[in-house]
Every structure is written in C-alpha cells, then in structure tokens.
mmCIF file of C-alpha atoms and ligand atoms in Angstrom:
data_model
loop_
_atom_site.group_PDB
_atom_site.id
_atom_site.type_symbol
_atom_site.label_atom_id
_atom_site.label_comp_id
_atom_site.label_asym_id
_atom_site.label_seq_id
_atom_site.Cartn_x
_atom_site.Cartn_y
_atom_site.Cartn_z
ATOM 1 C CA UNK A 58 130.931 92.862 56.415
ATOM 2 C CA UNK A 59 129.670 89.264 56.515
ATOM 3 C CA UNK A 60 126.672 88.497 58.702
ATOM 4 C CA UNK A 61 125.663 85.708 61.055
ATOM 5 C CA UNK A 62 121.913 85.365 61.627
ATOM 6 C CA UNK A 63 120.907 83.787 64.951
ATOM 7 C CA UNK A 64 117.716 82.234 66.310
ATOM 8 C CA UNK A 65 115.481 83.784 68.963
ATOM 9 C CA UNK A 66 117.054 81.865 71.843
ATOM 10 C CA UNK A 67 120.600 83.011 70.968
ATOM 11 C CA UNK A 68 119.333 86.578 70.461
ATOM 12 C CA UNK A 69 117.670 86.546 73.897
ATOM 13 C CA UNK A 70 120.888 85.299 75.514
ATOM 14 C CA UNK A 71 122.872 88.120 73.855
ATOM 15 C CA UNK A 72 120.233 90.585 75.029
ATOM 16 C CA UNK A 73 120.841 89.416 78.607
ATOM 17 C CA UNK A 74 124.618 89.860 78.312
ATOM 18 C CA UNK A 75 126.000 86.639 76.818
ATOM 19 C CA UNK A 76 129.015 87.149 74.532
ATOM 20 C CA UNK A 77 129.154 83.724 72.906
ATOM 21 C CA UNK A 78 127.087 82.432 69.987
ATOM 22 C CA UNK A 79 127.075 78.650 69.712
ATOM 23 C CA UNK A 80 126.815 77.010 66.311
ATOM 24 C CA UNK A 81 123.449 75.484 67.231
ATOM 25 C CA UNK A 82 121.994 79.012 67.602
ATOM 26 C CA UNK A 83 123.016 80.088 64.071
ATOM 27 C CA UNK A 84 120.262 80.128 61.448
ATOM 28 C CA UNK A 85 122.434 81.095 58.428
ATOM 29 C CA UNK A 86 125.405 83.187 57.338
ATOM 30 C CA UNK A 87 125.571 85.837 54.622
ATOM 31 C CA UNK A 88 128.718 86.881 52.757
ATOM 32 C CA UNK A 89 132.261 85.492 52.765
ATOM 33 C CA UNK A 90 134.510 85.229 55.778
ATOM 34 C CA UNK A 91 137.584 83.395 56.997
ATOM 35 C CA UNK A 92 138.048 81.948 60.523
ATOM 36 C CA UNK A 93 139.086 84.814 62.797
ATOM 37 C CA UNK A 94 137.399 87.572 60.760
ATOM 38 C CA UNK A 95 135.014 90.039 62.331
ATOM 39 C CA UNK A 96 131.346 89.551 61.455
ATOM 40 C CA UNK A 97 128.082 91.267 62.353
ATOM 41 C CA UNK A 98 125.396 89.341 64.201
ATOM 42 C CA UNK A 99 121.682 89.876 63.477
ATOM 43 C CA UNK A 100 118.344 88.417 64.476
ATOM 44 C CA UNK A 101 116.184 86.743 61.848
ATOM 45 C CA UNK A 102 114.113 89.935 61.761
ATOM 46 C CA UNK A 103 117.195 92.027 60.839
ATOM 47 C CA UNK A 104 117.957 93.549 64.278
ATOM 48 C CA UNK A 105 121.682 94.250 64.786
ATOM 49 C CA UNK A 106 123.066 92.492 67.907
ATOM 50 C CA UNK A 107 126.806 93.088 67.790
ATOM 51 C CA UNK A 108 130.172 92.325 66.194
ATOM 52 C CA UNK A 109 132.713 89.662 67.001
ATOM 53 C CA UNK A 110 135.241 87.065 65.889
ATOM 54 C CA UNK A 111 133.847 84.208 63.821
ATOM 55 C CA UNK A 112 135.086 80.640 63.534
ATOM 56 C CA UNK A 113 132.845 78.352 61.476
ATOM 57 C CA UNK A 114 135.041 75.370 62.437
ATOM 58 C CA UNK A 115 134.401 75.769 66.140
ATOM 59 C CA UNK A 116 131.421 74.878 68.282
ATOM 60 C CA UNK A 117 131.494 78.520 69.346
ATOM 61 C CA UNK A 118 130.663 80.239 66.076
ATOM 62 C CA UNK A 119 130.977 83.876 67.187
ATOM 63 C CA UNK A 120 132.675 85.459 70.186
ATOM 64 C CA UNK A 121 131.061 88.864 70.468
ATOM 65 C CA UNK A 122 133.290 91.808 71.260
ATOM 66 C CA UNK A 123 131.056 94.830 71.041
ATOM 67 C CA UNK A 124 127.379 95.620 70.731
ATOM 68 C CA UNK A 125 127.722 98.786 68.603
ATOM 69 C CA UNK A 126 128.492 99.207 64.908
ATOM 70 C CA UNK A 127 131.147 101.900 65.124
ATOM 71 C CA UNK A 128 133.859 101.334 67.755
ATOM 72 C CA UNK A 129 136.971 100.085 65.944
ATOM 73 C CA UNK A 130 138.263 96.721 67.172
ATOM 74 C CA UNK A 131 141.875 97.613 67.910
ATOM 75 C CA UNK A 132 144.585 97.208 70.514
ATOM 76 C CA UNK A 133 143.155 100.282 72.315
ATOM 77 C CA UNK A 134 139.793 98.569 72.812
ATOM 78 C CA UNK A 135 141.504 95.483 74.259
ATOM 79 C CA UNK A 136 143.818 97.563 76.459
ATOM 80 C CA UNK A 137 140.829 99.426 77.920
ATOM 81 C CA UNK A 138 139.033 96.153 78.680
ATOM 82 C CA UNK A 139 142.141 94.631 80.273
ATOM 83 C CA UNK A 140 142.546 97.813 82.335
ATOM 84 C CA UNK A 141 138.962 97.584 83.591
ATOM 85 C CA UNK A 142 139.276 93.863 84.332
ATOM 86 C CA UNK A 143 142.487 94.468 86.286
ATOM 87 C CA UNK A 144 141.001 97.413 88.185
ATOM 88 C CA UNK A 145 138.003 95.270 89.189
ATOM 89 C CA UNK A 146 140.302 92.640 90.722
ATOM 90 C CA UNK A 147 142.481 95.151 92.529
ATOM 91 C CA UNK A 148 140.022 97.819 93.667
ATOM 92 C CA UNK A 149 136.789 95.888 94.144
ATOM 93 C CA UNK A 150 138.015 92.403 95.071
ATOM 94 C CA UNK A 151 141.236 93.453 96.791
ATOM 95 C CA UNK A 152 143.586 91.063 94.979
ATOM 96 C CA UNK A 153 147.166 92.168 94.787
ATOM 97 C CA UNK A 154 149.883 90.023 93.204
ATOM 98 C CA UNK A 155 148.355 86.670 92.234
ATOM 99 C CA UNK A 156 144.946 86.618 90.590
ATOM 100 C CA UNK A 157 143.068 85.939 87.391
ATOM 101 C CA UNK A 158 143.365 89.248 85.581
ATOM 102 C CA UNK A 159 141.070 88.386 82.660
ATOM 103 C CA UNK A 160 138.381 85.694 82.594
ATOM 104 C CA UNK A 161 137.165 85.626 78.991
ATOM 105 C CA UNK A 162 133.515 86.350 78.367
ATOM 106 C CA UNK A 163 132.979 87.571 81.954
ATOM 107 C CA UNK A 164 135.384 90.450 81.180
ATOM 108 C CA UNK A 165 134.066 91.195 77.675
ATOM 109 C CA UNK A 166 137.128 89.418 76.287
ATOM 110 C CA UNK A 167 135.824 86.032 75.106
ATOM 111 C CA UNK A 168 138.614 83.631 74.202
ATOM 112 C CA UNK A 169 141.210 85.268 76.460
ATOM 113 C CA UNK A 170 142.431 84.216 79.893
ATOM 114 C CA UNK A 171 145.220 85.992 81.765
ATOM 115 C CA UNK A 172 146.507 84.848 85.156
ATOM 116 C CA UNK A 173 148.933 87.097 86.980
ATOM 117 C CA UNK A 174 151.617 85.643 89.236
ATOM 118 C CA UNK A 175 153.633 88.597 90.602
ATOM 119 C CA UNK A 176 155.768 89.854 87.700
ATOM 120 C CA UNK A 177 154.661 87.128 85.269
ATOM 121 C CA UNK A 178 151.404 87.047 83.322
ATOM 122 C CA UNK A 179 150.323 83.698 81.904
ATOM 123 C CA UNK A 180 148.136 84.173 78.847
ATOM 124 C CA UNK A 181 145.828 81.626 77.231
ATOM 125 C CA UNK A 182 144.000 82.269 73.957
ATOM 126 C CA UNK A 183 141.224 80.009 72.717
ATOM 127 C CA UNK A 184 139.902 82.081 69.813
ATOM 128 C CA UNK A 185 141.403 82.285 66.371
ATOM 129 C CA UNK A 186 140.380 85.963 66.169
ATOM 130 C CA UNK A 187 142.065 86.837 69.477
ATOM 131 C CA UNK A 188 145.184 84.979 68.298
ATOM 132 C CA UNK A 189 145.709 87.637 65.617
ATOM 133 C CA UNK A 190 145.996 90.252 68.378
ATOM 134 C CA UNK A 191 148.320 88.162 70.551
ATOM 135 C CA UNK A 192 151.246 90.559 70.638
ATOM 136 C CA UNK A 193 148.979 93.586 71.068
ATOM 137 C CA UNK A 194 147.349 91.825 74.026
ATOM 138 C CA UNK A 195 150.747 91.056 75.608
ATOM 139 C CA UNK A 196 151.825 94.696 75.222
ATOM 140 C CA UNK A 197 148.522 95.901 76.646
ATOM 141 C CA UNK A 198 148.922 93.637 79.716
ATOM 142 C CA UNK A 199 152.358 95.139 80.412
ATOM 143 C CA UNK A 200 151.079 98.670 79.884
ATOM 144 C CA UNK A 201 148.138 98.157 82.248
ATOM 145 C CA UNK A 202 150.223 96.562 85.019
ATOM 146 C CA UNK A 203 153.812 97.885 84.727
ATOM 147 C CA UNK A 204 155.038 95.451 87.449
ATOM 148 C CA UNK A 205 154.560 92.649 84.903
ATOM 149 C CA UNK A 206 157.885 91.947 83.197
ATOM 150 C CA UNK A 207 157.036 88.712 81.391
ATOM 151 C CA UNK A 208 154.061 87.588 79.367
ATOM 152 C CA UNK A 209 154.151 83.798 79.089
ATOM 153 C CA UNK A 210 152.079 82.245 76.352
ATOM 154 C CA UNK A 211 150.437 79.122 77.780
ATOM 155 C CA UNK A 212 148.594 78.290 74.622
ATOM 156 C CA UNK A 213 147.983 74.591 75.134
ATOM 157 C CA UNK A 214 145.012 72.354 75.819
ATOM 158 C CA UNK A 215 141.743 71.116 74.434
ATOM 159 C CA UNK A 216 140.147 74.499 73.786
ATOM 160 C CA UNK A 217 143.054 75.395 71.422
ATOM 161 C CA UNK A 218 142.726 72.135 69.526
ATOM 162 C CA UNK A 219 138.956 72.556 69.246
ATOM 163 C CA UNK A 220 139.484 76.002 67.725
ATOM 164 C CA UNK A 221 142.061 74.651 65.251
ATOM 165 C CA UNK A 222 144.953 76.566 66.822
ATOM 166 C CA UNK A 223 148.502 75.229 67.315
ATOM 167 C CA UNK A 224 149.832 74.520 70.810
ATOM 168 C CA UNK A 225 152.575 76.945 71.906
ATOM 169 C CA UNK A 226 154.275 77.329 75.293
ATOM 170 C CA UNK A 227 156.960 80.043 75.576
ATOM 171 C CA UNK A 228 157.753 83.534 76.768
ATOM 172 C CA UNK A 229 155.895 85.790 74.345
ATOM 173 C CA UNK A 230 157.125 89.156 75.570
ATOM 174 C CA UNK A 231 159.621 90.464 78.125
ATOM 175 C CA UNK A 232 162.114 88.658 80.370
ATOM 176 C CA UNK A 233 162.732 84.898 79.996
ATOM 177 C CA UNK A 234 161.128 83.852 83.278
ATOM 178 C CA UNK A 235 158.970 80.833 84.117
ATOM 179 C CA UNK A 236 158.815 80.601 87.876
ATOM 180 C CA UNK A 237 157.806 82.696 90.825
ATOM 181 C CA UNK A 238 156.592 82.247 94.420
ATOM 182 C CA UNK A 239 153.109 83.450 95.379
ATOM 183 C CA UNK A 240 151.481 83.831 98.789
ATOM 184 C CA UNK A 241 148.029 82.457 99.579
ATOM 185 C CA UNK A 242 146.619 82.682 103.089
ATOM 186 C CA UNK A 243 149.311 81.244 105.365
ATOM 187 C CA UNK A 244 150.918 79.243 102.548
ATOM 188 C CA UNK A 245 153.443 79.934 99.792
ATOM 189 C CA UNK A 246 153.508 78.224 96.405
ATOM 190 C CA UNK A 247 155.994 77.962 93.584
ATOM 191 C CA UNK A 248 154.186 78.650 90.324
ATOM 192 C CA UNK A 249 155.854 77.245 87.225
ATOM 193 C CA UNK A 250 154.156 78.487 84.065
ATOM 194 C CA UNK A 251 155.141 75.234 82.330
ATOM 195 C CA UNK A 252 152.864 73.265 84.696
ATOM 196 C CA UNK A 253 149.166 72.489 84.126
ATOM 197 C CA UNK A 254 146.648 75.139 83.001
ATOM 198 C CA UNK A 255 148.240 78.590 83.333
ATOM 199 C CA UNK A 256 150.648 77.166 85.940
ATOM 200 C CA UNK A 257 148.390 77.171 89.011
ATOM 201 C CA UNK A 258 144.706 76.597 89.861
ATOM 202 C CA UNK A 259 143.851 80.066 91.124
ATOM 203 C CA UNK A 260 140.137 79.212 91.068
ATOM 204 C CA UNK A 261 140.453 77.147 94.290
ATOM 205 C CA UNK A 262 142.184 79.940 96.242
ATOM 206 C CA UNK A 263 139.296 80.773 98.618
ATOM 207 C CA UNK A 264 138.412 77.093 99.112
ATOM 208 C CA UNK A 265 142.007 76.209 100.005
ATOM 209 C CA UNK A 266 142.112 79.080 102.494
ATOM 210 C CA UNK A 267 138.701 78.023 103.910
ATOM 211 C CA UNK A 268 140.157 74.603 104.713
ATOM 212 C CA UNK A 269 142.630 76.082 107.222
ATOM 213 C CA UNK A 270 140.021 76.742 109.910
ATOM 214 C CA UNK A 271 138.944 73.069 110.059
ATOM 215 C CA UNK A 272 142.473 71.726 110.523
ATOM 216 C CA UNK A 273 143.360 70.980 114.150
ATOM 217 C CA UNK A 274 146.640 69.774 115.664
ATOM 218 C CA UNK A 275 147.039 66.010 115.458
ATOM 219 C CA UNK A 276 144.859 65.570 112.387
ATOM 220 C CA UNK A 277 145.593 63.227 109.469
ATOM 221 C CA UNK A 278 144.663 64.732 106.107
ATOM 222 C CA UNK A 279 144.443 63.175 102.630
ATOM 223 C CA UNK A 280 144.542 65.410 99.524
ATOM 224 C CA UNK A 281 143.699 63.438 96.383
ATOM 225 C CA UNK A 282 144.453 65.170 93.040
ATOM 226 C CA UNK A 283 146.796 67.522 94.890
ATOM 227 C CA UNK A 284 148.613 68.985 91.819
ATOM 228 C CA UNK A 285 151.480 71.022 93.360
ATOM 229 C CA UNK A 286 150.198 70.468 96.885
ATOM 230 C CA UNK A 287 147.315 73.016 96.909
ATOM 231 C CA UNK A 288 145.033 71.899 99.746
ATOM 232 C CA UNK A 289 147.702 69.649 101.304
ATOM 233 C CA UNK A 290 150.177 72.468 101.973
ATOM 234 C CA UNK A 291 147.419 74.573 103.554
ATOM 235 C CA UNK A 292 146.502 71.650 105.826
ATOM 236 C CA UNK A 293 150.137 71.129 106.858
ATOM 237 C CA UNK A 294 150.726 74.853 107.447
ATOM 238 C CA UNK A 295 147.489 75.030 109.494
ATOM 239 C CA UNK A 296 148.808 72.391 111.924
ATOM 240 C CA UNK A 297 147.887 68.902 110.680
ATOM 241 C CA UNK A 298 150.155 66.180 112.039
ATOM 242 C CA UNK A 299 150.336 64.114 108.861
ATOM 243 C CA UNK A 300 149.296 65.012 105.313
ATOM 244 C CA UNK A 301 149.215 62.549 102.416
ATOM 245 C CA UNK A 302 149.103 64.093 98.927
ATOM 246 C CA UNK A 303 148.308 62.062 95.795
ATOM 247 C CA UNK A 304 148.601 62.959 92.104
ATOM 248 C CA UNK A 305 149.303 60.982 88.964
ATOM 249 C CA UNK A 306 151.644 63.651 87.588
ATOM 250 C CA UNK A 307 155.282 63.128 88.690
ATOM 251 C CA UNK A 308 156.154 66.743 87.724
ATOM 252 C CA UNK A 309 153.306 68.102 89.851
ATOM 253 C CA UNK A 310 154.457 65.994 92.822
ATOM 254 C CA UNK A 311 158.060 67.197 92.382
ATOM 255 C CA UNK A 312 156.833 70.808 92.683
ATOM 256 C CA UNK A 313 154.579 69.784 95.604
ATOM 257 C CA UNK A 314 157.693 68.490 97.406
ATOM 258 C CA UNK A 315 159.461 71.780 96.721
ATOM 259 C CA UNK A 316 156.407 73.601 98.081
ATOM 260 C CA UNK A 317 156.540 71.490 101.248
ATOM 261 C CA UNK A 318 160.177 72.517 101.791
ATOM 262 C CA UNK A 319 159.374 76.146 100.976
ATOM 263 C CA UNK A 320 156.751 76.134 103.752
ATOM 264 C CA UNK A 321 158.906 74.163 106.208
ATOM 265 C CA UNK A 322 156.366 71.302 106.442
ATOM 266 C CA UNK A 323 158.224 68.539 104.561
ATOM 267 C CA UNK A 324 158.566 66.399 107.711
ATOM 268 C CA UNK A 325 154.839 65.862 108.059
ATOM 269 C CA UNK A 326 154.033 65.326 104.375
ATOM 270 C CA UNK A 327 153.944 62.118 102.394
ATOM 271 C CA UNK A 328 153.625 62.138 98.591
ATOM 272 C CA UNK A 329 152.256 59.434 96.354
ATOM 273 C CA UNK A 330 152.590 59.493 92.549
ATOM 274 C CA UNK A 331 149.739 57.360 91.320
ATOM 275 C CA UNK A 332 146.224 57.108 89.998
ATOM 276 C CA UNK A 333 143.558 58.097 92.507
ATOM 277 C CA UNK A 334 141.303 55.025 92.217
ATOM 278 C CA UNK A 335 143.877 52.278 92.880
ATOM 279 C CA UNK A 336 145.654 54.397 95.512
ATOM 280 C CA UNK A 337 142.411 54.959 97.431
ATOM 281 C CA UNK A 338 141.374 51.315 97.060
ATOM 282 C CA UNK A 339 144.699 50.196 98.512
ATOM 283 C CA UNK A 340 144.237 52.615 101.430
ATOM 284 C CA UNK A 341 140.764 51.150 102.047
ATOM 285 C CA UNK A 342 142.168 47.623 101.990
ATOM 286 C CA UNK A 343 144.715 48.653 104.619
ATOM 287 C CA UNK A 344 141.924 50.171 106.733
ATOM 288 C CA UNK A 345 143.384 53.687 106.669
ATOM 289 C CA UNK A 346 141.292 56.594 107.990
ATOM 290 C CA UNK A 347 141.711 60.385 107.798
ATOM 291 C CA UNK A 348 140.210 63.319 109.686
ATOM 292 C CA UNK A 349 139.871 65.271 106.436
ATOM 293 C CA UNK A 350 139.785 63.991 102.839
ATOM 294 C CA UNK A 351 139.959 66.441 99.917
ATOM 295 C CA UNK A 352 138.894 65.438 96.398
ATOM 296 C CA UNK A 353 139.615 67.899 93.581
ATOM 297 C CA UNK A 354 139.650 65.806 90.401
ATOM 298 C CA UNK A 355 140.108 67.060 86.835
ATOM 299 C CA UNK A 356 136.887 67.695 84.864
ATOM 300 C CA UNK A 357 135.456 64.183 84.407
ATOM 301 C CA UNK A 358 132.751 65.575 82.074
ATOM 302 C CA UNK A 359 134.246 67.344 79.067
ATOM 303 C CA UNK A 360 131.151 67.188 76.853
ATOM 304 C CA UNK A 361 127.470 67.068 77.667
ATOM 305 C CA UNK A 362 127.230 63.618 76.079
ATOM 306 C CA UNK A 363 129.700 62.270 78.683
ATOM 307 C CA UNK A 364 127.566 63.407 81.629
ATOM 308 C CA UNK A 365 126.432 59.981 82.887
ATOM 309 C CA UNK A 366 129.875 58.389 82.538
ATOM 310 C CA UNK A 367 131.518 61.374 84.242
ATOM 311 C CA UNK A 368 129.008 61.347 87.101
ATOM 312 C CA UNK A 369 129.826 57.672 87.662
ATOM 313 C CA UNK A 370 133.531 58.544 87.948
ATOM 314 C CA UNK A 371 132.688 61.286 90.491
ATOM 315 C CA UNK A 372 130.503 58.795 92.361
ATOM 316 C CA UNK A 373 133.300 56.217 92.583
ATOM 317 C CA UNK A 374 135.854 58.767 93.803
ATOM 318 C CA UNK A 375 133.431 60.217 96.353
ATOM 319 C CA UNK A 376 132.362 56.796 97.604
ATOM 320 C CA UNK A 377 136.009 55.846 98.244
ATOM 321 C CA UNK A 378 136.732 59.290 99.741
ATOM 322 C CA UNK A 379 133.787 58.986 102.160
ATOM 323 C CA UNK A 380 134.890 55.510 103.254
ATOM 324 C CA UNK A 381 138.329 56.942 104.088
ATOM 325 C CA UNK A 382 136.910 59.678 106.366
ATOM 326 C CA UNK A 383 136.917 58.946 110.112
ATOM 327 C CA UNK A 384 133.654 59.077 112.065
ATOM 328 C CA UNK A 385 133.017 62.792 112.641
ATOM 329 C CA UNK A 386 135.537 63.812 109.974
ATOM 330 C CA UNK A 387 135.294 66.093 106.955
ATOM 331 C CA UNK A 388 135.045 65.541 103.201
ATOM 332 C CA UNK A 389 135.913 68.444 100.895
ATOM 333 C CA UNK A 390 134.676 67.485 97.453
ATOM 334 C CA UNK A 391 134.913 69.482 94.231
ATOM 335 C CA UNK A 392 134.015 69.357 90.561
ATOM 336 C CA UNK A 393 135.303 71.686 87.871
ATOM 337 C CA UNK A 394 133.095 70.177 85.145
ATOM 338 C CA UNK A 395 131.040 72.959 83.654
ATOM 339 C CA UNK A 396 128.410 70.456 82.472
ATOM 340 C CA UNK A 397 127.736 69.194 86.015
ATOM 341 C CA UNK A 398 125.588 71.735 87.828
ATOM 342 C CA UNK A 399 125.393 72.049 91.617
ATOM 343 C CA UNK A 400 122.187 69.997 91.862
ATOM 344 C CA UNK A 401 123.620 67.124 89.824
ATOM 345 C CA UNK A 402 126.812 67.285 91.896
ATOM 346 C CA UNK A 403 124.845 67.252 95.156
ATOM 347 C CA UNK A 404 122.699 64.324 93.964
ATOM 348 C CA UNK A 405 125.853 62.368 93.121
ATOM 349 C CA UNK A 406 127.359 63.046 96.584
ATOM 350 C CA UNK A 407 124.076 62.095 98.297
ATOM 351 C CA UNK A 408 124.053 58.792 96.386
ATOM 352 C CA UNK A 409 127.706 58.104 97.287
ATOM 353 C CA UNK A 410 126.908 58.926 100.938
ATOM 354 C CA UNK A 411 123.950 56.540 100.932
ATOM 355 C CA UNK A 412 126.023 53.703 99.502
ATOM 356 C CA UNK A 413 128.846 54.374 101.969
ATOM 357 C CA UNK A 414 126.327 54.520 104.844
ATOM 358 C CA UNK A 415 127.263 58.114 105.731
ATOM 359 C CA UNK A 416 125.140 60.906 107.139
ATOM 360 C CA UNK A 417 126.301 64.181 105.522
ATOM 361 C CA UNK A 418 125.903 67.742 106.729
ATOM 362 C CA UNK A 419 127.015 70.875 104.882
ATOM 363 C CA UNK A 420 129.653 72.716 106.921
ATOM 364 C CA UNK A 421 129.836 75.662 104.574
ATOM 365 C CA UNK A 422 127.387 77.322 102.198
ATOM 366 C CA UNK A 423 127.746 76.244 98.551
ATOM 367 C CA UNK A 424 131.255 77.182 97.472
ATOM 368 C CA UNK A 425 132.365 77.966 93.928
ATOM 369 C CA UNK A 426 135.290 79.492 92.025
ATOM 370 C CA UNK A 427 137.240 82.452 93.434
ATOM 371 C CA UNK A 428 135.654 85.827 92.573
ATOM 372 C CA UNK A 429 138.492 86.792 90.230
ATOM 373 C CA UNK A 430 136.832 84.182 87.967
ATOM 374 C CA UNK A 431 133.542 86.111 87.905
ATOM 375 C CA UNK A 432 130.299 84.371 87.064
ATOM 376 C CA UNK A 433 128.485 86.285 84.360
ATOM 377 C CA UNK A 434 124.829 86.100 85.335
ATOM 378 C CA UNK A 435 123.701 85.579 81.740
ATOM 379 C CA UNK A 436 126.261 82.918 80.868
ATOM 380 C CA UNK A 437 126.079 79.409 82.281
ATOM 381 C CA UNK A 438 129.504 78.721 80.751
ATOM 382 C CA UNK A 439 131.293 81.063 83.155
ATOM 383 C CA UNK A 440 130.076 79.097 86.212
ATOM 384 C CA UNK A 441 131.889 75.799 86.600
ATOM 385 C CA UNK A 442 133.473 75.103 89.983
ATOM 386 C CA UNK A 443 131.551 73.442 92.803
ATOM 387 C CA UNK A 444 133.030 72.712 96.203
ATOM 388 C CA UNK A 445 131.259 71.209 99.225
ATOM 389 C CA UNK A 446 132.626 70.993 102.771
ATOM 390 C CA UNK A 447 130.779 68.101 104.436
ATOM 391 C CA UNK A 448 130.706 66.780 107.988
ATOM 392 C CA UNK A 449 130.665 62.983 107.804
ATOM 393 C CA UNK A 450 129.101 60.563 110.331
ATOM 394 C CA UNK A 451 128.023 56.954 110.146
ATOM 395 C CA UNK A 452 124.299 56.435 109.553
ATOM 396 C CA UNK A 453 122.619 54.896 112.548
HETATM 397 C C1 LIG B 260 141.937 70.290 89.310
HETATM 398 S S1 LIG B 260 143.586 69.748 89.473
HETATM 399 C C2 LIG B 260 143.818 69.813 91.204
HETATM 400 C C3 LIG B 260 144.235 71.171 91.727
HETATM 401 C C4 LIG B 260 144.707 71.193 93.147
HETATM 402 N N1 LIG B 260 143.718 70.709 94.079
HETATM 403 C C5 LIG B 260 145.162 72.583 93.556
HETATM 404 O O1 LIG B 260 144.577 73.147 94.500
HETATM 405 O O2 LIG B 260 146.115 73.101 92.962
HETATM 406 C C6 LIG B 260 143.461 68.046 89.130
HETATM 407 C C7 LIG B 260 144.723 67.219 89.338
HETATM 408 O O3 LIG B 260 144.392 65.843 89.178
HETATM 409 C C8 LIG B 260 145.493 65.161 88.621
HETATM 410 N N2 LIG B 260 144.960 63.912 88.055
HETATM 411 C C9 LIG B 260 144.267 63.724 86.907
HETATM 412 N N3 LIG B 260 143.852 62.456 86.811
HETATM 413 C C10 LIG B 260 144.281 61.814 87.924
HETATM 414 C C11 LIG B 260 144.150 60.483 88.414
HETATM 415 N N4 LIG B 260 143.477 59.563 87.734
HETATM 416 N N5 LIG B 260 144.702 60.186 89.591
HETATM 417 C C12 LIG B 260 145.386 61.108 90.308
HETATM 418 N N6 LIG B 260 145.548 62.378 89.886
HETATM 419 C C13 LIG B 260 144.988 62.729 88.721
HETATM 420 C C14 LIG B 260 146.096 66.132 87.655
HETATM 421 O O4 LIG B 260 147.461 65.829 87.432
HETATM 422 C C15 LIG B 260 145.877 67.478 88.391
HETATM 423 O O5 LIG B 260 147.027 67.792 89.122
#
C-alpha cells in the first residue's frame, strides 16, 4: 500500500485525535496511488499513524479512517460508525427527529455529513474516497435508522469542487421525497432538501430557541440573512408585534413566507428580498429602529488569506446592525467562518460598537454550533460557529 509521510506537527495532531492531514503537513509520498485510494500514513521516523483516503489534488491530502493496520475498510465499518454517531445524538444529546446525524471528522467519518429531517436524510460527501462508498453509506443510514425512507444526495458546493467531484442533487435511495416539516422549540419549519446546504441550518437550532426568551409582546424585530425565516419565525411565534426578514435569495424568502403561514404568524411578518447592505442602509436613512436585530451572514471568510477583507464585511454589517438597534435593545450577531475565531469576532464587534457609539454587554455566555455538530477537541476545523447575544446602549 502507498504511504504518505507527515511532519512532526501533523503527527502530533493525529496523536491528539485529528483525522485530517493537510497537504502542508506532508513531507513526501511513497508508491503509486490514485485519488480516493486508501494509503498508510507514517511519521518521518517510520511510525505507523493510520490509514485513510488520499487525494493529492485537494488541500486535505488524507482523511484518516482508522488508526490500526488490520480492520478492513468496508460498508460494515461505516455502518458501525454511523450507528454510534446516531446513538450519540439520540441517547446522549436527546435529539429525536431533526438533527445532524454525522458531522465528518468529529464522528470518525471525515468527508461525510448527514442531516436527518424526519424520514429524509440529506447526505453531503466532500471526499473522493467516501464518494466510492456512496450507495453503501445510504444503505447503512437506512439500516441504522429504519424510520428514514429517503436518502437525498445534496452533493453541491465549494467543498465538492475543491475535491474535484461533480455536483449532484437528487434522491439517491428510497422514496422520491424532498420536503418535510420539522419542529424546533415553539416553531415549525418546512425543510426542502433542494434549498441551501443540506436544506436547513441545523447548527443554529439552540441559538434560535435561545432568542425566544428575549422576545416580549410589542417588540419590533429585524432578521437579516433570514434564509427560510429561522430566527424571524421564532421571534414572531414568541410574541413580537412586527418582524422584518431579509434575504437575497427569492427561493429562501418564498419558503420563509410558507413558514410564516405554517406557524400562523404571516400577519405580523414582512419579507424583503434584497442584499443586506443596501437594505440596512435604506432603513438607517429612514431612521428605522428595532428592539432586536439578528445578523447571521454567510461565511465572509472562505480562505485564511481573505481574513482581513472578510472581517471588514462583518464590521460593516455589525456597524449597520448596531445603529438599527433601539436604546436598550439586543443585537444577536453570528459568524460561521471557520477562519474567524471567537477573539477575532469579538474584536470586530467591539470595534463596530465603538464606531457606532454603543456600549455592549454580553447577555449570554459565548454561544456556538448546536451539539449535534460536535467540536472535536483536537481539531480546530470542527469549531466554526460563533454567536453573541448583546445588550446595546448608547455610550454616555
Ligand atoms: C447562514 S445563512 C442564514 C441562516 C438562517 N439564519 C437560519 O437560521 O436558517 C445565510 C443566508 O444569507 C443569505 N445571503 C447571502 N448573502 C446575502 C446578502 N448579501 N444579503 C442578504 N442575504 C444574503 C443566504 O441566501 C442565506 O440564506
């Protein structure tokens, strides 16, 4: 079997539990291999570290699967890992019908994401090696959770292109079904697998539910980057008088409107299809104010090299968001950029607060992604979502 020799830093990370070997940590390769083959990983000194899928064309050179030499890499191995991942969500975390069933590296399944929405599983593969097992994985998902009748293949997005994989969006196995309704706190949401990501942003579940307790009757709430109404529907269901939801995607807003009707809150919701910056600027010009403003933009920093530019975009959005909050109101601000850590995010918000002349207090401890997206202690890559609930007052 071909070998990949890694440097001391990569070897230390693997020793601590990381499952991903970046190209920059590879010293050399030995033997022939094709993208998607299984290779063995060694230290420079010849110590065996594990086996995994290789892709020399990707920034992630090896996705480790197992740290022994003998266990065969088969459907049975994947089924057992999916079973354990599912059991963790159900028995330990208490999730039931809608949850992330598999979160890649954090579930010993690097390159695989599975979100479950009732009887539909939405699967996303970002590894050329995993792709070869696609049908086995779909069968294993249905075997592990017999209530699942459809495995939808949501194989789209940047990570696929980076890996050199084609984009595919279709039912892979089971009944032809794309839509279902999930429950979350006091709200209900239509999930359409053909929407963004796997169909729904499950990672914000706990943060959306946390919003409910701050919403009081009579409040005006603004949800910028609402997608299918996530935070906005929770605010309306929790008793806000008026909720304005903004997104640039017309399809997302159409589903958001359906979600408003589904929850019986359409009368108090207003939807705007448009780009966040000009929409917020226009609101500022008109002197609009809100009791709560929520900002949940897409990842503005996709690569480390874009950090400064991305932080500027976050700054601009947060500055406008803070200006739109009433005296004594609340800003909920998020970032899903993996390359922006909590300190950098906090520093950006502090700077935006200073420029806007706002005194900011944390209402909640640091919030992150829902626990069905577990953070692997040894892997920085598994930790990406930051969410701050801030009390906003004018500086005196
Ligand atoms: C992270 S998602 C928001 C998820 C949402 N808060 C939820 O709970 O489901 C980001 C959203 O921003 C939207 N978006 C991206 N760029 C935008 C822009 N410039 N202006 C407005 N919306 C934008 C996308 O269409 C997407 O729906």
